[in-house]
Every structure is written in structure tokens, then in C-alpha cells.
Amino acid sequence: MARPEQVLLLEPQHELKFRGPFTDVVTATLKLTNPTDRNVCFKVKTTAPRRYCVRPNSGIIDAGTSINVSVMLQPFDYDPNEKSKHKFMVQSMLAPYDMTDMEGVWKEAKPEELMDSKLRCTFEMPLENDKTTEHSVLPKSASASLDDGEVKKIMEECKRLQMEVQRLREENKQIREDDGLRKRKVTSGASPHSSSAMATSAMRDEGLSTRVLAFCVLFFVIGVIIGKLVL
């Protein structure tokens, strides 16, 4: 005797798709809908039970309601040349009105009361364009606005700024040494003119330090721009 047609509505109907990479658990969702006015018992089975974790793998779907089944594929070494032979089967039956033990109902079920639907599994790896979409937008837009000549100019400017910063550091160091020598010669009874000279020297040191800091900041900003262009 032929089995009755499946009363549950499956979404998807024929295929469970798992999208990689498969270095971690990948989950596909199977939606089961009961459009009848009877409660329906269901079970989810697979040909590769060690490769999948199914939650829930069995239960009762009340009349007119739906349930989402999570099918979790465990990590594995993916081979694109190997086609998946894994399959799932959703088995169901109308729940008896006086049901008290679901496991007992399955054991006592007659073959003509059981309904089933089969689904195959497919594995997909994301395209290279999908992986790098976010990262590729910036380099493409940057390359569109800056040609090789402009990049070369920026590199030369960076070198010039680096040399300028080094020169200012040496000049600042020499000024500090000279200032230290003057301070050692100054006595406690230094004249107002001497005090003014010291203040002027301190202001000059501060100005040089500010210039060095400004160049460093500018150099850092340009370095970040070059780093983005190289990526």
C-alpha cells in the first residue's frame, strides 16, 4: 500500500545549502509548517549522523503552526571536487488524539501511517569577490583618484619630511646643549637681560618642539594614506 503524501510543508523543499568556509559550525534552517487541523509528530533523520547536529530532531507540531529546525554541520576539511552524498529525511505522522507517549506512538505506527520527505545537502564556498568586497572598495577608489605619478610625489614628500624632522631634532639637541652651558654660567645674581635671554631661549626651544611635533603628525597622516594605497 502506498504511503500517504506528506502533510507538512518544508522550506526549503528539496535541498539544504551549507555555505562555507567550513572551519566552524555552519547552520542551515529547515522550516516545518503544519497546515492541517491535526497535530503532527515529526522526526528528522540523516545519512550522516556524526556530521550533523539537529535541534530539535523530533517533536510535535500543533495544528496551523510552524517550527524551525536547526541543522548544524560540524567543521571538516572541504574538498570542492567531492560531491556531497548526505541526505535528510523528514518523517511525520498524524498524532493520535489520545497520545501520551510519543516514542511509543512511533514504535506502534503502521507503515501506511508514515509520511516522509527527502532533502539532499549541498556545500558552497563563498566567491572570492564576496570575501573581499568590503576590502576591495577602498583600494579601487583610491587607485582611481591617485595615479602612479601622484603616489611617487607623496613618497618623495615623505622622505623630505623625514629628513626635515631629523634636521630639527639635531638642531633642537644642539640648542639644548648650548642653553645648558649658558645656565651653568649664570649666577644667582643674574641681570634682567640674562633672564630675558633665558626666557627667549626657552620659547625658541618650545617653538622647535612644536614644529617637530607638527612634522611628526603630518608624517604619520601621510604614512597612513600610503599604507591604505599599498593594501
PDB file of C-alpha atoms in Angstrom:
ATOM      1  CA  MET A   1       0.000   0.000   0.000  1.00  0.00           C
ATOM      2  CA  ALA A   2       1.415   3.418  -0.987  1.00  0.00           C
ATOM      3  CA  ARG A   3       2.328   5.821   1.747  1.00  0.00           C
ATOM      4  CA  PRO A   4       0.222   8.972   2.128  1.00  0.00           C
ATOM      5  CA  GLU A   5       1.514  12.259   0.811  1.00  0.00           C
ATOM      6  CA  GLN A   6       3.478  14.439   3.205  1.00  0.00           C
ATOM      7  CA  VAL A   7       1.161  16.845   5.019  1.00  0.00           C
ATOM      8  CA  LEU A   8       3.949  19.066   6.328  1.00  0.00           C
ATOM      9  CA  LEU A   9       5.199  21.954   4.229  1.00  0.00           C
ATOM     10  CA  LEU A  10       9.006  22.083   4.060  1.00  0.00           C
ATOM     11  CA  GLU A  11      11.063  25.193   3.433  1.00  0.00           C
ATOM     12  CA  PRO A  12      13.334  24.562   1.610  1.00  0.00           C
ATOM     13  CA  GLN A  13      11.542  21.729  -0.126  1.00  0.00           C
ATOM     14  CA  HIS A  14      14.346  19.690  -1.695  1.00  0.00           C
ATOM     15  CA  GLU A  15      17.798  20.943  -0.709  1.00  0.00           C
ATOM     16  CA  LEU A  16      19.702  22.093   2.363  1.00  0.00           C
ATOM     17  CA  LYS A  17      22.501  24.501   1.466  1.00  0.00           C
ATOM     18  CA  PHE A  18      25.553  24.967   3.672  1.00  0.00           C
ATOM     19  CA  ARG A  19      27.778  27.933   2.871  1.00  0.00           C
ATOM     20  CA  GLY A  20      31.444  27.785   3.885  1.00  0.00           C
ATOM     21  CA  PRO A  21      34.085  28.265   4.995  1.00  0.00           C
ATOM     22  CA  PHE A  22      33.714  25.022   6.897  1.00  0.00           C
ATOM     23  CA  THR A  23      36.328  25.667   9.562  1.00  0.00           C
ATOM     24  CA  ASP A  24      33.493  26.311  12.025  1.00  0.00           C
ATOM     25  CA  VAL A  25      29.937  25.077  12.525  1.00  0.00           C
ATOM     26  CA  VAL A  26      27.664  26.032   9.616  1.00  0.00           C
ATOM     27  CA  THR A  27      23.912  26.095  10.257  1.00  0.00           C
ATOM     28  CA  ALA A  28      21.037  25.683   7.824  1.00  0.00           C
ATOM     29  CA  THR A  29      17.429  26.219   8.880  1.00  0.00           C
ATOM     30  CA  LEU A  30      14.594  23.910   7.893  1.00  0.00           C
ATOM     31  CA  LYS A  31      11.110  25.309   8.458  1.00  0.00           C
ATOM     32  CA  LEU A  32       8.299  22.788   9.004  1.00  0.00           C
ATOM     33  CA  THR A  33       4.717  24.012   8.747  1.00  0.00           C
ATOM     34  CA  ASN A  34       1.607  22.060   9.706  1.00  0.00           C
ATOM     35  CA  PRO A  35      -1.340  23.425   7.667  1.00  0.00           C
ATOM     36  CA  THR A  36      -3.800  20.781   8.917  1.00  0.00           C
ATOM     37  CA  ASP A  37      -6.250  20.813  11.815  1.00  0.00           C
ATOM     38  CA  ARG A  38      -4.439  17.894  13.456  1.00  0.00           C
ATOM     39  CA  ASN A  39      -1.252  17.805  15.492  1.00  0.00           C
ATOM     40  CA  VAL A  40       1.597  16.145  13.605  1.00  0.00           C
ATOM     41  CA  CYS A  41       4.545  14.184  15.006  1.00  0.00           C
ATOM     42  CA  PHE A  42       7.833  14.533  13.150  1.00  0.00           C
ATOM     43  CA  LYS A  43      11.361  13.155  13.110  1.00  0.00           C
ATOM     44  CA  VAL A  44      14.429  14.387  11.224  1.00  0.00           C
ATOM     45  CA  LYS A  45      16.918  11.712  10.127  1.00  0.00           C
ATOM     46  CA  THR A  46      20.189  11.891   8.193  1.00  0.00           C
ATOM     47  CA  THR A  47      22.524   9.502   6.393  1.00  0.00           C
ATOM     48  CA  ALA A  48      25.499  11.134   8.187  1.00  0.00           C
ATOM     49  CA  PRO A  49      24.518  11.451  11.871  1.00  0.00           C
ATOM     50  CA  ARG A  50      28.108  12.089  13.005  1.00  0.00           C
ATOM     51  CA  ARG A  51      28.447  15.100  10.751  1.00  0.00           C
ATOM     52  CA  TYR A  52      25.321  16.946  11.822  1.00  0.00           C
ATOM     53  CA  CYS A  53      23.629  18.159  14.967  1.00  0.00           C
ATOM     54  CA  VAL A  54      19.855  18.639  14.567  1.00  0.00           C
ATOM     55  CA  ARG A  55      17.788  20.657  17.062  1.00  0.00           C
ATOM     56  CA  PRO A  56      15.036  19.684  17.560  1.00  0.00           C
ATOM     57  CA  ASN A  57      15.314  16.339  15.800  1.00  0.00           C
ATOM     58  CA  SER A  58      11.789  15.278  16.758  1.00  0.00           C
ATOM     59  CA  GLY A  59       8.628  16.634  18.324  1.00  0.00           C
ATOM     60  CA  ILE A  60       5.032  17.642  17.718  1.00  0.00           C
ATOM     61  CA  ILE A  61       3.843  20.493  15.522  1.00  0.00           C
ATOM     62  CA  ASP A  62       0.477  21.810  16.611  1.00  0.00           C
ATOM     63  CA  ALA A  63      -2.256  22.349  14.051  1.00  0.00           C
ATOM     64  CA  GLY A  64      -1.724  25.505  11.982  1.00  0.00           C
ATOM     65  CA  THR A  65       1.725  26.258  13.412  1.00  0.00           C
ATOM     66  CA  SER A  66       5.352  26.080  12.272  1.00  0.00           C
ATOM     67  CA  ILE A  67       8.693  25.107  13.770  1.00  0.00           C
ATOM     68  CA  ASN A  68      12.273  25.897  12.762  1.00  0.00           C
ATOM     69  CA  VAL A  69      14.763  23.041  12.816  1.00  0.00           C
ATOM     70  CA  SER A  70      18.456  23.996  13.027  1.00  0.00           C
ATOM     71  CA  VAL A  71      20.725  21.658  11.087  1.00  0.00           C
ATOM     72  CA  MET A  72      24.322  22.257  12.203  1.00  0.00           C
ATOM     73  CA  LEU A  73      27.123  20.923  10.030  1.00  0.00           C
ATOM     74  CA  GLN A  74      30.263  20.186  12.035  1.00  0.00           C
ATOM     75  CA  PRO A  75      33.674  21.551  10.848  1.00  0.00           C
ATOM     76  CA  PHE A  76      35.517  19.449   8.272  1.00  0.00           C
ATOM     77  CA  ASP A  77      38.141  19.650   5.528  1.00  0.00           C
ATOM     78  CA  TYR A  78      36.228  20.805   2.492  1.00  0.00           C
ATOM     79  CA  ASP A  79      37.103  19.323  -0.911  1.00  0.00           C
ATOM     80  CA  PRO A  80      35.395  21.183  -3.794  1.00  0.00           C
ATOM     81  CA  ASN A  81      35.873  18.150  -6.063  1.00  0.00           C
ATOM     82  CA  GLU A  82      33.908  15.900  -3.734  1.00  0.00           C
ATOM     83  CA  LYS A  83      30.150  15.988  -4.189  1.00  0.00           C
ATOM     84  CA  SER A  84      28.005  15.666  -1.099  1.00  0.00           C
ATOM     85  CA  LYS A  85      26.064  12.426  -0.764  1.00  0.00           C
ATOM     86  CA  HIS A  86      24.457  13.425   2.525  1.00  0.00           C
ATOM     87  CA  LYS A  87      20.687  13.323   2.687  1.00  0.00           C
ATOM     88  CA  PHE A  88      17.992  14.165   5.207  1.00  0.00           C
ATOM     89  CA  MET A  89      14.539  12.714   5.659  1.00  0.00           C
ATOM     90  CA  VAL A  90      11.650  14.356   7.444  1.00  0.00           C
ATOM     91  CA  GLN A  91       9.297  11.656   8.663  1.00  0.00           C
ATOM     92  CA  SER A  92       5.853  12.520  10.008  1.00  0.00           C
ATOM     93  CA  MET A  93       2.532  11.086  11.077  1.00  0.00           C
ATOM     94  CA  LEU A  94      -0.747  12.411  12.411  1.00  0.00           C
ATOM     95  CA  ALA A  95      -0.671  12.450  16.192  1.00  0.00           C
ATOM     96  CA  PRO A  96      -3.330  10.246  17.842  1.00  0.00           C
ATOM     97  CA  TYR A  97      -5.935  12.178  19.805  1.00  0.00           C
ATOM     98  CA  ASP A  98      -5.135  10.202  22.958  1.00  0.00           C
ATOM     99  CA  MET A  99      -1.344  10.270  22.595  1.00  0.00           C
ATOM    100  CA  THR A 100       0.633  10.136  25.846  1.00  0.00           C
ATOM    101  CA  ASP A 101       3.956   8.608  24.787  1.00  0.00           C
ATOM    102  CA  MET A 102       5.452   9.897  21.537  1.00  0.00           C
ATOM    103  CA  GLU A 103       8.158   7.210  21.360  1.00  0.00           C
ATOM    104  CA  GLY A 104       5.529   4.549  21.827  1.00  0.00           C
ATOM    105  CA  VAL A 105       3.479   6.051  19.010  1.00  0.00           C
ATOM    106  CA  TRP A 106       6.429   5.776  16.620  1.00  0.00           C
ATOM    107  CA  LYS A 107       7.066   2.182  17.576  1.00  0.00           C
ATOM    108  CA  GLU A 108       3.445   1.207  17.075  1.00  0.00           C
ATOM    109  CA  ALA A 109       2.941   3.238  13.882  1.00  0.00           C
ATOM    110  CA  LYS A 110       1.891   1.320  10.796  1.00  0.00           C
ATOM    111  CA  PRO A 111       3.803   1.858   7.527  1.00  0.00           C
ATOM    112  CA  GLU A 112       0.735   3.276   5.820  1.00  0.00           C
ATOM    113  CA  GLU A 113       0.506   5.977   8.520  1.00  0.00           C
ATOM    114  CA  LEU A 114       4.027   7.302   7.933  1.00  0.00           C
ATOM    115  CA  MET A 115       4.822  10.162   5.588  1.00  0.00           C
ATOM    116  CA  ASP A 116       8.280  11.297   4.565  1.00  0.00           C
ATOM    117  CA  SER A 117      10.148  13.880   2.507  1.00  0.00           C
ATOM    118  CA  LYS A 118      13.803  13.720   1.435  1.00  0.00           C
ATOM    119  CA  LEU A 119      16.281  16.547   1.069  1.00  0.00           C
ATOM    120  CA  ARG A 120      19.805  16.495  -0.291  1.00  0.00           C
ATOM    121  CA  CYS A 121      22.715  18.547   1.036  1.00  0.00           C
ATOM    122  CA  THR A 122      24.943  20.884  -0.953  1.00  0.00           C
ATOM    123  CA  PHE A 123      28.112  22.677   0.131  1.00  0.00           C
ATOM    124  CA  GLU A 124      29.072  26.070  -1.253  1.00  0.00           C
ATOM    125  CA  MET A 125      32.172  28.172  -0.761  1.00  0.00           C
ATOM    126  CA  PRO A 126      31.809  31.974  -0.897  1.00  0.00           C
ATOM    127  CA  LEU A 127      33.159  33.560  -4.061  1.00  0.00           C
ATOM    128  CA  GLU A 128      36.446  35.437  -3.836  1.00  0.00           C
ATOM    129  CA  ASN A 129      34.571  38.629  -4.744  1.00  0.00           C
ATOM    130  CA  ASP A 130      32.254  38.126  -1.751  1.00  0.00           C
ATOM    131  CA  LYS A 131      35.210  37.703   0.614  1.00  0.00           C
ATOM    132  CA  THR A 132      36.985  40.858  -0.483  1.00  0.00           C
ATOM    133  CA  THR A 133      34.081  43.144  -1.361  1.00  0.00           C
ATOM    134  CA  GLU A 134      34.490  45.339   1.687  1.00  0.00           C
ATOM    135  CA  HIS A 135      38.281  45.459   1.423  1.00  0.00           C
ATOM    136  CA  SER A 136      38.449  45.946  -2.322  1.00  0.00           C
ATOM    137  CA  VAL A 137      36.251  49.048  -2.432  1.00  0.00           C
ATOM    138  CA  LEU A 138      38.768  51.355  -0.803  1.00  0.00           C
ATOM    139  CA  PRO A 139      41.831  50.333  -2.855  1.00  0.00           C
ATOM    140  CA  LYS A 140      39.860  50.622  -6.118  1.00  0.00           C
ATOM    141  CA  SER A 141      38.542  54.094  -5.288  1.00  0.00           C
ATOM    142  CA  ALA A 142      41.984  55.200  -4.146  1.00  0.00           C
ATOM    143  CA  SER A 143      43.656  53.921  -7.291  1.00  0.00           C
ATOM    144  CA  ALA A 144      41.061  55.737  -9.372  1.00  0.00           C
ATOM    145  CA  SER A 145      41.883  59.078  -7.746  1.00  0.00           C
ATOM    146  CA  LEU A 146      45.674  58.707  -7.420  1.00  0.00           C
ATOM    147  CA  ASP A 147      47.916  57.705 -10.324  1.00  0.00           C
ATOM    148  CA  ASP A 148      51.481  56.412 -10.100  1.00  0.00           C
ATOM    149  CA  GLY A 149      52.940  59.903 -10.509  1.00  0.00           C
ATOM    150  CA  GLU A 150      50.995  61.281  -7.549  1.00  0.00           C
ATOM    151  CA  VAL A 151      51.954  58.319  -5.401  1.00  0.00           C
ATOM    152  CA  LYS A 152      55.616  58.918  -6.264  1.00  0.00           C
ATOM    153  CA  LYS A 153      55.299  62.578  -5.288  1.00  0.00           C
ATOM    154  CA  ILE A 154      53.793  61.636  -1.944  1.00  0.00           C
ATOM    155  CA  MET A 155      56.631  59.190  -1.302  1.00  0.00           C
ATOM    156  CA  GLU A 156      59.216  61.857  -2.101  1.00  0.00           C
ATOM    157  CA  GLU A 157      57.445  64.312   0.192  1.00  0.00           C
ATOM    158  CA  CYS A 158      57.524  61.740   2.973  1.00  0.00           C
ATOM    159  CA  LYS A 159      61.281  61.337   2.564  1.00  0.00           C
ATOM    160  CA  ARG A 160      61.768  65.103   2.583  1.00  0.00           C
ATOM    161  CA  LEU A 161      59.693  65.473   5.737  1.00  0.00           C
ATOM    162  CA  GLN A 162      61.624  62.678   7.389  1.00  0.00           C
ATOM    163  CA  MET A 163      64.925  64.440   6.651  1.00  0.00           C
ATOM    164  CA  GLU A 164      63.477  67.742   7.901  1.00  0.00           C
ATOM    165  CA  VAL A 165      62.352  66.138  11.155  1.00  0.00           C
ATOM    166  CA  GLN A 166      65.815  64.648  11.648  1.00  0.00           C
ATOM    167  CA  ARG A 167      67.442  68.026  10.996  1.00  0.00           C
ATOM    168  CA  LEU A 168      65.142  69.744  13.501  1.00  0.00           C
ATOM    169  CA  ARG A 169      65.915  67.100  16.099  1.00  0.00           C
ATOM    170  CA  GLU A 170      69.643  67.711  15.731  1.00  0.00           C
ATOM    171  CA  GLU A 171      69.160  71.480  15.841  1.00  0.00           C
ATOM    172  CA  ASN A 172      66.967  71.197  18.927  1.00  0.00           C
ATOM    173  CA  LYS A 173      69.561  68.988  20.604  1.00  0.00           C
ATOM    174  CA  GLN A 174      72.327  71.499  19.877  1.00  0.00           C
ATOM    175  CA  ILE A 175      70.235  74.388  21.220  1.00  0.00           C
ATOM    176  CA  ARG A 176      69.546  72.473  24.431  1.00  0.00           C
ATOM    177  CA  GLU A 177      73.253  71.801  24.898  1.00  0.00           C
ATOM    178  CA  ASP A 178      74.098  75.471  24.356  1.00  0.00           C
ATOM    179  CA  ASP A 179      71.349  76.539  26.723  1.00  0.00           C
ATOM    180  CA  GLY A 180      72.620  74.184  29.384  1.00  0.00           C
ATOM    181  CA  LEU A 181      76.068  75.648  29.058  1.00  0.00           C
ATOM    182  CA  ARG A 182      74.703  79.192  29.456  1.00  0.00           C
ATOM    183  CA  LYS A 183      72.673  78.212  32.515  1.00  0.00           C
ATOM    184  CA  ARG A 184      75.773  76.865  34.227  1.00  0.00           C
ATOM    185  CA  LYS A 185      77.456  80.205  33.739  1.00  0.00           C
ATOM    186  CA  VAL A 186      74.542  82.183  35.088  1.00  0.00           C
ATOM    187  CA  THR A 187      74.927  83.096  38.748  1.00  0.00           C
ATOM    188  CA  SER A 188      72.250  83.716  41.331  1.00  0.00           C
ATOM    189  CA  GLY A 189      72.611  87.470  40.693  1.00  0.00           C
ATOM    190  CA  ALA A 190      71.940  87.300  37.003  1.00  0.00           C
ATOM    191  CA  SER A 191      70.835  90.548  35.356  1.00  0.00           C
ATOM    192  CA  PRO A 192      67.362  91.102  33.895  1.00  0.00           C
ATOM    193  CA  HIS A 193      68.968  90.938  30.459  1.00  0.00           C
ATOM    194  CA  SER A 194      70.228  87.429  31.221  1.00  0.00           C
ATOM    195  CA  SER A 195      66.818  86.344  32.463  1.00  0.00           C
ATOM    196  CA  SER A 196      65.255  87.687  29.289  1.00  0.00           C
ATOM    197  CA  ALA A 197      67.752  85.735  27.193  1.00  0.00           C
ATOM    198  CA  MET A 198      66.930  82.560  29.070  1.00  0.00           C
ATOM    199  CA  ALA A 199      63.185  83.100  28.518  1.00  0.00           C
ATOM    200  CA  THR A 200      63.789  83.740  24.819  1.00  0.00           C
ATOM    201  CA  SER A 201      65.816  80.540  24.590  1.00  0.00           C
ATOM    202  CA  ALA A 202      63.077  78.567  26.331  1.00  0.00           C
ATOM    203  CA  MET A 203      60.471  79.984  23.955  1.00  0.00           C
ATOM    204  CA  ARG A 204      62.641  79.053  20.999  1.00  0.00           C
ATOM    205  CA  ASP A 205      63.032  75.511  22.338  1.00  0.00           C
ATOM    206  CA  GLU A 206      59.299  75.270  22.788  1.00  0.00           C
ATOM    207  CA  GLY A 207      58.719  76.542  19.241  1.00  0.00           C
ATOM    208  CA  LEU A 208      61.124  73.972  17.834  1.00  0.00           C
ATOM    209  CA  SER A 209      59.491  71.192  19.820  1.00  0.00           C
ATOM    210  CA  THR A 210      56.105  72.260  18.463  1.00  0.00           C
ATOM    211  CA  ARG A 211      57.451  72.237  14.922  1.00  0.00           C
ATOM    212  CA  VAL A 212      58.918  68.769  15.421  1.00  0.00           C
ATOM    213  CA  LEU A 213      55.606  67.520  16.778  1.00  0.00           C
ATOM    214  CA  ALA A 214      53.706  69.062  13.864  1.00  0.00           C
ATOM    215  CA  PHE A 215      56.003  67.407  11.335  1.00  0.00           C
ATOM    216  CA  CYS A 216      55.676  64.082  13.118  1.00  0.00           C
ATOM    217  CA  VAL A 217      51.888  64.286  12.989  1.00  0.00           C
ATOM    218  CA  LEU A 218      51.934  65.218   9.293  1.00  0.00           C
ATOM    219  CA  PHE A 219      54.335  62.394   8.550  1.00  0.00           C
ATOM    220  CA  PHE A 220      52.099  59.932  10.398  1.00  0.00           C
ATOM    221  CA  VAL A 221      48.996  61.031   8.454  1.00  0.00           C
ATOM    222  CA  ILE A 222      50.762  60.685   5.105  1.00  0.00           C
ATOM    223  CA  GLY A 223      52.097  57.304   6.182  1.00  0.00           C
ATOM    224  CA  VAL A 224      48.543  56.113   6.894  1.00  0.00           C
ATOM    225  CA  ILE A 225      47.453  57.252   3.411  1.00  0.00           C
ATOM    226  CA  ILE A 226      50.328  55.386   1.786  1.00  0.00           C
ATOM    227  CA  GLY A 227      49.508  52.309   3.842  1.00  0.00           C
ATOM    228  CA  LYS A 228      45.936  52.315   2.534  1.00  0.00           C
ATOM    229  CA  LEU A 229      47.178  52.653  -1.053  1.00  0.00           C
ATOM    230  CA  VAL A 230      49.501  49.681  -0.670  1.00  0.00           C
ATOM    231  CA  LEU A 231      46.723  47.392   0.687  1.00  0.00           C
TER     232      LEU A 231
END
